[in-house]
Short mmCIF file of C-alpha atoms in Angstrom, two decimals:
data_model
loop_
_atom_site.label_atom_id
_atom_site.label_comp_id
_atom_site.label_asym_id
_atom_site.label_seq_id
_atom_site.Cartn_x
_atom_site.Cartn_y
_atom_site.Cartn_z
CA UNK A 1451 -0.33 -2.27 -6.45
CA UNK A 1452 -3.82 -3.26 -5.47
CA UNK A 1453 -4.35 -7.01 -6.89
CA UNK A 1454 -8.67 -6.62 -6.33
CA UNK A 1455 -10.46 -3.70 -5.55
CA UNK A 1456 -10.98 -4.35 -2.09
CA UNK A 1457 -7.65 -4.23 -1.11
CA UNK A 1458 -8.01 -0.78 -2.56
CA UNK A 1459 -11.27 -0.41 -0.79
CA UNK A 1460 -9.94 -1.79 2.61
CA UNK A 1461 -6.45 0.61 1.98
CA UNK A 1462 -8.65 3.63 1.59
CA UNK A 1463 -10.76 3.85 4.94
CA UNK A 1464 -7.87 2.88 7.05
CA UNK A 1465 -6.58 5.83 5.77
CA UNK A 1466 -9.64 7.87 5.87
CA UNK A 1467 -10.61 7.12 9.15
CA UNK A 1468 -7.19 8.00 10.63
CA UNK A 1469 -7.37 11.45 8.56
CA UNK A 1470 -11.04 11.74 10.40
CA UNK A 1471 -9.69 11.10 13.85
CA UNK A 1472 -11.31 8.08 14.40
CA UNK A 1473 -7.80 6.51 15.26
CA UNK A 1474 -4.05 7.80 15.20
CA UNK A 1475 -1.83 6.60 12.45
CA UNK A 1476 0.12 5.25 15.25
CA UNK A 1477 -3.10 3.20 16.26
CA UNK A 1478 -3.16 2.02 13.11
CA UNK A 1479 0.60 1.04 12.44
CA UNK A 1480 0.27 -0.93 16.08
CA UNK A 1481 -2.96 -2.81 14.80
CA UNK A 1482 -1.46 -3.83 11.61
CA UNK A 1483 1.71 -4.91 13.20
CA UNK A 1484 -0.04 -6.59 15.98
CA UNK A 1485 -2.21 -8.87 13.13
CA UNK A 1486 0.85 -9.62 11.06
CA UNK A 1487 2.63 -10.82 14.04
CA UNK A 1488 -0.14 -12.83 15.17
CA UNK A 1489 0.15 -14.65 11.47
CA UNK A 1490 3.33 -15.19 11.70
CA UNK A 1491 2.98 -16.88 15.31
CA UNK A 1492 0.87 -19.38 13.91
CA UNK A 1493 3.04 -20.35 11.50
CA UNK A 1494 1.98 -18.27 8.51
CA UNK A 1495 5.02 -16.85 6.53
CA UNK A 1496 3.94 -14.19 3.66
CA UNK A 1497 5.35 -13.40 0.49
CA UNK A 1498 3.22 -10.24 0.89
CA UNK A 1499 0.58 -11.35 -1.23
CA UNK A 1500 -1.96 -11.95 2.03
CA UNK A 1501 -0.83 -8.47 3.42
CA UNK A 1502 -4.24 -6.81 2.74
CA UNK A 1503 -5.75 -9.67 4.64
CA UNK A 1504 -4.03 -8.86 7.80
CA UNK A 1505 -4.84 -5.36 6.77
CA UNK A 1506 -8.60 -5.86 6.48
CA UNK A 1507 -8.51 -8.06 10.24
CA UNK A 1508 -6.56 -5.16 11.60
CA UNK A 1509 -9.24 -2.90 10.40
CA UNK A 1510 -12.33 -4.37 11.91
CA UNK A 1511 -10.73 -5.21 15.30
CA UNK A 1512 -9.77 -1.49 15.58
CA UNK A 1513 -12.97 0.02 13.94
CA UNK A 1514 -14.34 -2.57 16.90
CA UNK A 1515 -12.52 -1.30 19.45
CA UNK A 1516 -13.14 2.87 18.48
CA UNK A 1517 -17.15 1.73 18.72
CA UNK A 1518 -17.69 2.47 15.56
CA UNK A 1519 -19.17 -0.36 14.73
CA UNK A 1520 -19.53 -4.41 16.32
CA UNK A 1521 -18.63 -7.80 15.09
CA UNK A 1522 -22.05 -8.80 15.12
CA UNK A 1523 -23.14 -6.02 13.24
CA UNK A 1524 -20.44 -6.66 10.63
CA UNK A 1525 -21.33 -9.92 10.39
CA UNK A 1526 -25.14 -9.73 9.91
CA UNK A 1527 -24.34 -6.39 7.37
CA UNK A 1528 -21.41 -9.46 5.30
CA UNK A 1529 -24.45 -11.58 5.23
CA UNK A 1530 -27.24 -9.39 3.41
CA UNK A 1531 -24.29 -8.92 0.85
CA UNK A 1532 -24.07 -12.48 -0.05
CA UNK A 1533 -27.84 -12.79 0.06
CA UNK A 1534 -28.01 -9.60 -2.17
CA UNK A 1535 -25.41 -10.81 -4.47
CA UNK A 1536 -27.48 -14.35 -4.52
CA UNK A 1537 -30.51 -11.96 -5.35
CA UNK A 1538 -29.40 -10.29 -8.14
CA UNK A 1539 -29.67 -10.91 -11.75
CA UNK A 1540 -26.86 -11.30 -14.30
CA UNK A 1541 -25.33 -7.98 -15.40
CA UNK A 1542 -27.52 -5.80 -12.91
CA UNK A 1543 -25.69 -4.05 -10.01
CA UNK A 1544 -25.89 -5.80 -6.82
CA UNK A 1545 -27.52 -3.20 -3.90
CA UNK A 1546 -28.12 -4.24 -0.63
CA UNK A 1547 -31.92 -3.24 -1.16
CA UNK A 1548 -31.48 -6.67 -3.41
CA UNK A 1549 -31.77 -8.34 0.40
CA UNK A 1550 -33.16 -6.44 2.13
CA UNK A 1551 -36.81 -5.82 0.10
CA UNK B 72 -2.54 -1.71 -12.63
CA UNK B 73 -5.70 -0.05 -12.23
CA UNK B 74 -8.01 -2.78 -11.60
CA UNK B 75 -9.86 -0.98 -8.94
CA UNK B 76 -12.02 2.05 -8.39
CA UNK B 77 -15.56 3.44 -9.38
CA UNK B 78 -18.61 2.31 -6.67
CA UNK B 79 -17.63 -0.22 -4.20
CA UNK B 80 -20.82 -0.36 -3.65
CA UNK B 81 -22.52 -0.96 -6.65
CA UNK B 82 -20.70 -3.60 -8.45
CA UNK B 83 -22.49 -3.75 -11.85
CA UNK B 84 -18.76 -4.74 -13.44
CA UNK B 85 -17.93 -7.47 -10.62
CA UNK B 86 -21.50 -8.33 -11.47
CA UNK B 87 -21.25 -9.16 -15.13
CA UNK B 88 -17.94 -11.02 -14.44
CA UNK B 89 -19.20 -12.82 -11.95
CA UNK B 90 -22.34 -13.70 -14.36
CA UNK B 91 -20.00 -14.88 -17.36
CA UNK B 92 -18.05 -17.36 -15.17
CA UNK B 93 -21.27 -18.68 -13.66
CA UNK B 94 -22.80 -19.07 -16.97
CA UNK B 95 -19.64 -20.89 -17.98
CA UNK B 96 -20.22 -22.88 -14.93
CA UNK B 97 -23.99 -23.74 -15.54
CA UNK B 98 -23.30 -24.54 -19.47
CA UNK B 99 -26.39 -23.23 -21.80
CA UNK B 100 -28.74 -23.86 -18.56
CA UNK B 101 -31.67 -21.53 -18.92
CA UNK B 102 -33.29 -22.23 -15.72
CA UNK B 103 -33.97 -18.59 -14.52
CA UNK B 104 -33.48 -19.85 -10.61
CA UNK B 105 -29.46 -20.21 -11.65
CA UNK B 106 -29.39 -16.22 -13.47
CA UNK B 107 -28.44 -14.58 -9.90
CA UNK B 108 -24.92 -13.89 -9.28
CA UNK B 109 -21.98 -15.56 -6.81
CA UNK B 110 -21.66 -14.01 -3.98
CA UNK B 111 -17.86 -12.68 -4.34
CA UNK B 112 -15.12 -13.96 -1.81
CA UNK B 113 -15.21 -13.33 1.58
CA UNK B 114 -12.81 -10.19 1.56
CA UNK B 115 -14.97 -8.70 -0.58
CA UNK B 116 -17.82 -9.10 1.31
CA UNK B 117 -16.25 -8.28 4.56
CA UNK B 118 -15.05 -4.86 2.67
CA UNK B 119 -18.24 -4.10 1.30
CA UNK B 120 -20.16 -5.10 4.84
CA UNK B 121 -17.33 -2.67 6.74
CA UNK B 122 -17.79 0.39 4.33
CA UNK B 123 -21.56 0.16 3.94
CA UNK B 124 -21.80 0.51 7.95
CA UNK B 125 -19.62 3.08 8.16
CA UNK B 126 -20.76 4.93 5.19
CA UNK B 127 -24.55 4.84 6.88
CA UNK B 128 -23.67 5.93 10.08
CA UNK B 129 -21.53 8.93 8.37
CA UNK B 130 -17.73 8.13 9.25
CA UNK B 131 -16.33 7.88 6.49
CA UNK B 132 -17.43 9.66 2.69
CA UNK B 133 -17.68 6.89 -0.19
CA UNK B 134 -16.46 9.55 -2.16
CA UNK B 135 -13.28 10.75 -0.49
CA UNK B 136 -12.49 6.87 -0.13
CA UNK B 137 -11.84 7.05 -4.32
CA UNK B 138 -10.09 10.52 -3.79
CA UNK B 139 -7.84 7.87 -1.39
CA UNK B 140 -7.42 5.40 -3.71
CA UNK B 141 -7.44 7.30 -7.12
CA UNK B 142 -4.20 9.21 -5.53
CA UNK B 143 -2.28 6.06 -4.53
CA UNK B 144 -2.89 4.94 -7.76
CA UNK B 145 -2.33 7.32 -10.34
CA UNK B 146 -0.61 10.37 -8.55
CA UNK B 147 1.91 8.86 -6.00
CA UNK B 148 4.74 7.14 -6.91
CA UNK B 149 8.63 6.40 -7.42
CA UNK B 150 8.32 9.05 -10.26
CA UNK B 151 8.06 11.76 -6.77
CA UNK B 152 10.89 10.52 -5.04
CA UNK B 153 13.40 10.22 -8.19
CA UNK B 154 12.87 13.69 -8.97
CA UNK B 155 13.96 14.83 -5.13
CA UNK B 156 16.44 12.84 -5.57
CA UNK B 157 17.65 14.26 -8.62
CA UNK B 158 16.86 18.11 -7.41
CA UNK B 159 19.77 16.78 -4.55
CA UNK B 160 21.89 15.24 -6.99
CA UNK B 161 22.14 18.69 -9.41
CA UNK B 162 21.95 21.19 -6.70
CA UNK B 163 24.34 20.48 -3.59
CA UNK B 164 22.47 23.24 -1.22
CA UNK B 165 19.14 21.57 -2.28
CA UNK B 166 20.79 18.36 -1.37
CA UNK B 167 22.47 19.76 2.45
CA UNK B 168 19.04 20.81 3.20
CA UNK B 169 16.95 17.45 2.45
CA UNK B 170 19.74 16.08 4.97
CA UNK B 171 19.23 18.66 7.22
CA UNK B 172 15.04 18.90 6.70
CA UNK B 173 14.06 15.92 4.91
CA UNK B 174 10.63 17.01 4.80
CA UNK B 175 10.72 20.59 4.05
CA UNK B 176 13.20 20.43 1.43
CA UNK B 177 10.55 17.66 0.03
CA UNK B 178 7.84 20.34 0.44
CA UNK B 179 10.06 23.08 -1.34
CA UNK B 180 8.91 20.75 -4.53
CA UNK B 181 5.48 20.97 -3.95
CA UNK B 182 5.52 17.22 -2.46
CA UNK B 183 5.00 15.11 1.01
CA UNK B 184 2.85 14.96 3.87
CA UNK B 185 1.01 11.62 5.13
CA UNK B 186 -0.37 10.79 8.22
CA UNK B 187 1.96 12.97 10.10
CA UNK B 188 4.62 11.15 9.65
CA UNK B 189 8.20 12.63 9.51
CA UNK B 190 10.59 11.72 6.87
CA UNK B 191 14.57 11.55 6.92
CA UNK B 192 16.56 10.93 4.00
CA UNK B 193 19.85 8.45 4.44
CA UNK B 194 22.82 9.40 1.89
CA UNK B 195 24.46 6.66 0.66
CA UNK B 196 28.64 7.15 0.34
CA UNK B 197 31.47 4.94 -0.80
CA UNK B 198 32.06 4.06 2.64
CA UNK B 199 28.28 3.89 3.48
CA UNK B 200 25.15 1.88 1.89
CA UNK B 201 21.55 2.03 3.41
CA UNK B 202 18.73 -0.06 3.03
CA UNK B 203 15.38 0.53 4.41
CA UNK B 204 12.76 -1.57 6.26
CA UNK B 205 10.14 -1.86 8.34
CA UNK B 206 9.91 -4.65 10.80
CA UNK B 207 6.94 -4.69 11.97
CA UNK B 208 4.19 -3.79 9.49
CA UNK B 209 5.43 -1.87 6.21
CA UNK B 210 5.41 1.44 6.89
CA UNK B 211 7.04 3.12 4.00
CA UNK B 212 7.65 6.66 2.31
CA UNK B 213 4.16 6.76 0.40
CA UNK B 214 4.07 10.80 -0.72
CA UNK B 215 7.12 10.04 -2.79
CA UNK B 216 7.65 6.61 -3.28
CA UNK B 217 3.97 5.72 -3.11
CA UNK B 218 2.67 1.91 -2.31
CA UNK B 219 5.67 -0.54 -1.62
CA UNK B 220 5.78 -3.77 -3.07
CA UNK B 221 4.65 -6.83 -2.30
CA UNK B 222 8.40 -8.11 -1.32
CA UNK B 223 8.93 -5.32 0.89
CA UNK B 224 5.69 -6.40 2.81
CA UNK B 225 6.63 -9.96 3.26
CA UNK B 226 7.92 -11.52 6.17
CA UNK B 227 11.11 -12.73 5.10
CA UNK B 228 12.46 -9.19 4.23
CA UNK B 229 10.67 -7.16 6.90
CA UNK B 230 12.30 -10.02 9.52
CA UNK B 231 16.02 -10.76 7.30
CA UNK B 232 17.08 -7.50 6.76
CA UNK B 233 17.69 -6.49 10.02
CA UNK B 234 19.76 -9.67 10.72
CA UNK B 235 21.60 -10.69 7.31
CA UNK B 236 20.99 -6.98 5.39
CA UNK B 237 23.73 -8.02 2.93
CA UNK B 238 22.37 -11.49 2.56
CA UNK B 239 18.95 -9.68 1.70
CA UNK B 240 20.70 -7.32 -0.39
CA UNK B 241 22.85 -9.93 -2.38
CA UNK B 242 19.61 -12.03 -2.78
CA UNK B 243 17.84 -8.97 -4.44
CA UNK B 244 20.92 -8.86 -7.14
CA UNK B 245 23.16 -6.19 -4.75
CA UNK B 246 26.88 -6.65 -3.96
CA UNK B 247 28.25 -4.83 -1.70
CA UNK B 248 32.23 -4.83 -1.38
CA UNK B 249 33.15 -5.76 2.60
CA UNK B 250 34.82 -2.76 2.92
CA UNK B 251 30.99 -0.71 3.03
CA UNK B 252 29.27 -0.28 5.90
CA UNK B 253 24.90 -1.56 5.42
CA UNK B 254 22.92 0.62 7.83
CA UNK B 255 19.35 -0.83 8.18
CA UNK B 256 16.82 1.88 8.89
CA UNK B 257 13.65 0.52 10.65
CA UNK B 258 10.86 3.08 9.28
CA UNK B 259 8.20 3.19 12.10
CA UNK B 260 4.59 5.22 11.74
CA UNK B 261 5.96 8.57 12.45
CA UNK B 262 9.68 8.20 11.06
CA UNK B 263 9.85 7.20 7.66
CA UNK B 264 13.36 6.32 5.26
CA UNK B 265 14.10 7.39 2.02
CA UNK B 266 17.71 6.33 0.89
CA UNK B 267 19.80 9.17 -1.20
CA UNK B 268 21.58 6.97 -3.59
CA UNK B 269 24.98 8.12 -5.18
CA UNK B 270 24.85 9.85 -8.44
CA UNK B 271 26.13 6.84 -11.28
CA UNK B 272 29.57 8.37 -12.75
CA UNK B 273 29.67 9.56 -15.73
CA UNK B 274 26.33 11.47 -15.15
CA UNK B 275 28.35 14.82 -14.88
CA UNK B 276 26.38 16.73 -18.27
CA UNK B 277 22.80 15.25 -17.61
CA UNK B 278 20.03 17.41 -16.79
CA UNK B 279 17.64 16.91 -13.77
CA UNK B 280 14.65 15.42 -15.62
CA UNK B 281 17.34 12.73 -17.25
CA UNK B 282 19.18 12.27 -13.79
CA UNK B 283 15.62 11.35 -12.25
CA UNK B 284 14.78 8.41 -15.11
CA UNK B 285 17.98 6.79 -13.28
CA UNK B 286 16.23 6.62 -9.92
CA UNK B 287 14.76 3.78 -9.26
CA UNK B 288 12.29 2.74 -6.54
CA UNK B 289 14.23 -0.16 -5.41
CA UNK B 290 17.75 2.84 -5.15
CA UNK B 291 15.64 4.60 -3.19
CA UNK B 292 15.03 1.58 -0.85
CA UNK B 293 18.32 0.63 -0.40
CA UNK B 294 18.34 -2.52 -2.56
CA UNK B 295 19.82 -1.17 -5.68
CA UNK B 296 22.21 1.37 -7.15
CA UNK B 297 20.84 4.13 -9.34
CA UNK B 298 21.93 3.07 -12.51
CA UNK B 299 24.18 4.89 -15.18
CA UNK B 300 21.54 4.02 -17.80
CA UNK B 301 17.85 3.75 -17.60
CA UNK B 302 18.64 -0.10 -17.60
CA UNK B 303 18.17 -1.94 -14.93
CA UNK B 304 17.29 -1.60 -11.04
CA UNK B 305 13.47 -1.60 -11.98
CA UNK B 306 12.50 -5.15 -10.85
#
């Protein structure tokens, strides 16, 4: 069903945030559709198993788009993860405090 | 598989795995510059970075995100749909009004309702076999089928079986005789396809609950026959 969690993860707000109003479920269906065409344009056939990474683009360009958040912002945010992660010792859970003390 | 859920956000598990392969990686070393952890792949990151924002700025509840996931998991599934299916199969004014109603006859059992959407079931005949589809994302009957799989997501059937359905359908192990018409519904974000497969003869003294183990996912799809056994038809 979901090969890693954050296909799970990436699954669950889409649906959240439509159930919140942030965008239609029609929204949605036309962002999805409009990244999986886009990878198949260029050339990118899928047995399915990239789906959730159309799913996850689709996601941030419409999240993007409602204002609820910006690419830089998204960007900055990806790259205190990776520094927290890098900050973190073995077998402890990985907060983004980790980066940002 | 339930390889996901518990805190996105604090990945103590990812942590420790992440640890042991680096470990691997790094041999015995015990220099304590090399005990942090891999940063995870980029997905994950790009996850963690979306739901973090919108988490802090109070869109979206971390918690009702694993309500979301915990009930596509574990609660929805094929298992829904068979036993509609079989409700139709033993009881024929069940069955006219699931044609009729799709989704209030699928409420009548205490199931349904997504995003909306509306639902229509397809019956298949001897004269008629349907197959379902969705060409341009994967939009799919979730509240009884659940998550579809990977091979209904991919490009070659989501762009095939609207040309060749019976070349898609003979790949996936399904004959059809050229005498039966293949309909190919196109499910969309509001209109959703489940396919009412014929009731296997010789079926005639089973009870609902053993007339729903021969409904398969892939019957209720389109690309296989509910099967007179529970053999079969669950690839």
């Amino acid at each position: 069903m979901f090969a890693e969690p954050w296909q799970a993860q990436a699954f669950a707000l889409a649906v959240k945030l439509s159930e919140q109003g942030h965008f239609t479920w029609k929204e949605w269906a036309a962002a999805l559709a409009d990244e999986l065409k886009a990878a198949a344009d260029r050339g990118e056939p899928d047995d399915g198993s990239h789906y959730y990474e159309h799913w996850l683009a689709a996601l941030e360009r419409l999240v993007t788009e409602k204002g609820l958040t910006d690419p830089a912002a998204l960007l900055k945010r990806k790259e205190a993860w990776a520094e927290a992660y890098r900050h973190t010792p073995h077998g402890k859970p990985v907060e983004l405090s980790a980066a940002l003390s | 598989m339930k390889t996901t859920r518990r805190r996105f956000l604090q990945t103590a598990a990812t942590a420790a795995g992440a640890a042991a392969t680096q470990e691997l990686a790094h041999g015995q070393e015990q220099d304590p510059d090399h005990e942090h952890q891999a940063a995870p792949s980029d997905m994950t990151l790009r996850v963690k970075a979306l739901e973090s924002l919108l988490v802090e700025k109070g869109f979206v509840d971390p918690q009702a995100l694993d309500a979301v996931v915990d009930t596509y998991e574990n609660r929805l599934g094929p298992h829904i749909g068979a036993r509609v299916i079989a409700r139709a199969w033993s009881d024929p004014a069940f069955k006219q009004r699931l044609l009729a109603d799709t989704d209030a006859a699928i409420e009548e059992m205490g199931f349904g309702g997504q995003q909306g959407q509306r639902m229509v079931a397809v019956e298949n005949t001897p004269q008629v076999h349907n197959v379902i589809v969705c060409t341009l994302c994967s939009c799919y009957p979730w509240s009884v089928l659940g998550l579809p799989p990977m091979w209904y997501k991919s490009t070659a059937y989501r762009s095939r079986t609207v040309i060749d359905p019976r070349g898609v359908l003979q790949e996936l192990g399904l004959e059809l005789p050229e005498r039966v018409e293949v309909r190919v519904w196109d499910s969309t974000a509001d209109l959703r396809y489940i396919v009412l497969p014929e009731r296997p003869p010789g079926t005639e003294n089973l009870s609902e609950e053993e007339l729903a183990a021969l409904v398969s996912r892939d019957a209720m799809i389109g690309v296989a026959k509910a099967q007179p056994s529970r053999e079969g038809g669950q690839a």
